[in-house]
Every structure is written in C-alpha cells, then in structure tokens.
Amino acid sequence: MIRSHTVVEALPFLPVDVTPAERQTAFWRMSPAERQATYHRGELTFGECLRWGARAPHEPPCLDGEFEYIAALTPEVAEARA
C-alpha cells in the first residue's frame, strides 16, 4: 500500500494531532525493534520510511538487496504478490 507523504498517522502512544516534527522525535526515541514493529503495522508514511533508511540503513527490512518499502513499488514485487 502506498501512503501519501501528507498523511500523519498515529505512532504508538502518541495522539494523532501531533506535528510531523513531534512525530519524528518520537520515532527516534523508539528502539530499533519498536521502529520495525511500527513499520510492519503500516504506520509509517513513505517519507518517514525514506528518512529512516537514510539515518539507520541497517534497520529497515530489505528485499533482494533493496529496502522493502522501495522494492514493494517495483512491478516484479507487485506481480509476485498478485
């Protein structure tokens, strides 16, 4: 599922009406396992995933050597999931 960069969804333990800066601060206070769980629940925007991969490239899940959130947009992965 592709999420718009304007979507601000709730992170665990945070109200939805937080600013993007507050949301980002809360995200980086999480442990790596908590960040991965938040990703797997689909609670991150694509932009947040990109920032995560840039700052901590060893944390996001990968698929065939590419970040999963990027690989999911390729036709090969989309066809395999269909």
XYZ file of C-alpha atoms in Angstrom:
82
model
C 0.000 0.000 0.000
C 1.384 3.398 -0.971
C 0.820 6.145 1.570
C 0.796 9.844 0.840
C 3.533 11.936 2.384
C 0.851 14.231 3.792
C -0.710 11.508 5.914
C 0.059 11.822 9.612
C -0.970 8.608 11.278
C -0.644 7.674 14.928
C 2.553 6.194 16.241
C 2.216 4.017 19.342
C 1.402 6.047 22.445
C 1.050 9.333 20.529
C -2.107 11.271 19.731
C -2.846 11.713 16.034
C -2.772 15.507 16.255
C 0.998 15.794 16.779
C 3.154 17.816 14.419
C 5.426 15.994 11.962
C 8.443 17.178 13.980
C 6.989 15.729 17.204
C 6.206 12.505 15.380
C 9.773 12.271 14.072
C 11.198 12.926 17.535
C 9.027 10.164 18.982
C 10.075 7.786 16.204
C 13.768 8.230 17.006
C 13.150 7.686 20.710
C 11.920 4.170 19.885
C 14.204 1.173 19.946
C 15.097 -0.400 16.580
C 12.642 -3.239 17.312
C 9.859 -0.741 18.041
C 10.606 1.124 14.782
C 10.445 -2.142 12.839
C 7.160 -3.111 14.506
C 5.711 0.304 13.647
C 6.773 -0.219 10.023
C 5.245 -3.716 9.873
C 1.950 -2.378 11.224
C 1.882 0.044 8.267
C 2.029 3.142 10.471
C 4.789 4.988 8.604
C 4.454 7.250 5.605
C 6.739 6.671 2.636
C 8.663 9.822 3.536
C 9.196 8.535 7.068
C 10.494 5.261 5.655
C 12.929 7.169 3.441
C 14.238 9.196 6.391
C 14.551 6.010 8.454
C 16.594 4.294 5.741
C 18.827 7.337 5.323
C 19.566 7.684 9.034
C 19.716 3.994 10.029
C 20.206 1.961 6.825
C 20.834 -1.236 8.777
C 17.342 -1.219 10.378
C 14.599 -1.285 7.696
C 13.794 -4.695 6.227
C 15.274 -5.427 2.806
C 14.034 -7.478 -0.121
C 16.571 -8.624 -2.721
C 19.098 -6.058 -1.528
C 16.692 -3.086 -1.598
C 14.699 -1.509 1.192
C 11.381 -3.353 1.301
C 9.351 -0.123 1.138
C 11.075 0.741 -2.162
C 11.118 -2.793 -3.572
C 7.363 -3.040 -2.952
C 6.843 -0.368 -5.631
C 8.565 -2.376 -8.385
C 6.474 -4.302 -10.944
C 8.268 -7.570 -10.098
C 7.213 -7.469 -6.454
C 3.705 -6.263 -7.274
C 3.232 -9.147 -9.725
C 4.599 -11.682 -7.236
C 2.097 -10.514 -4.611
C -0.874 -10.688 -7.019
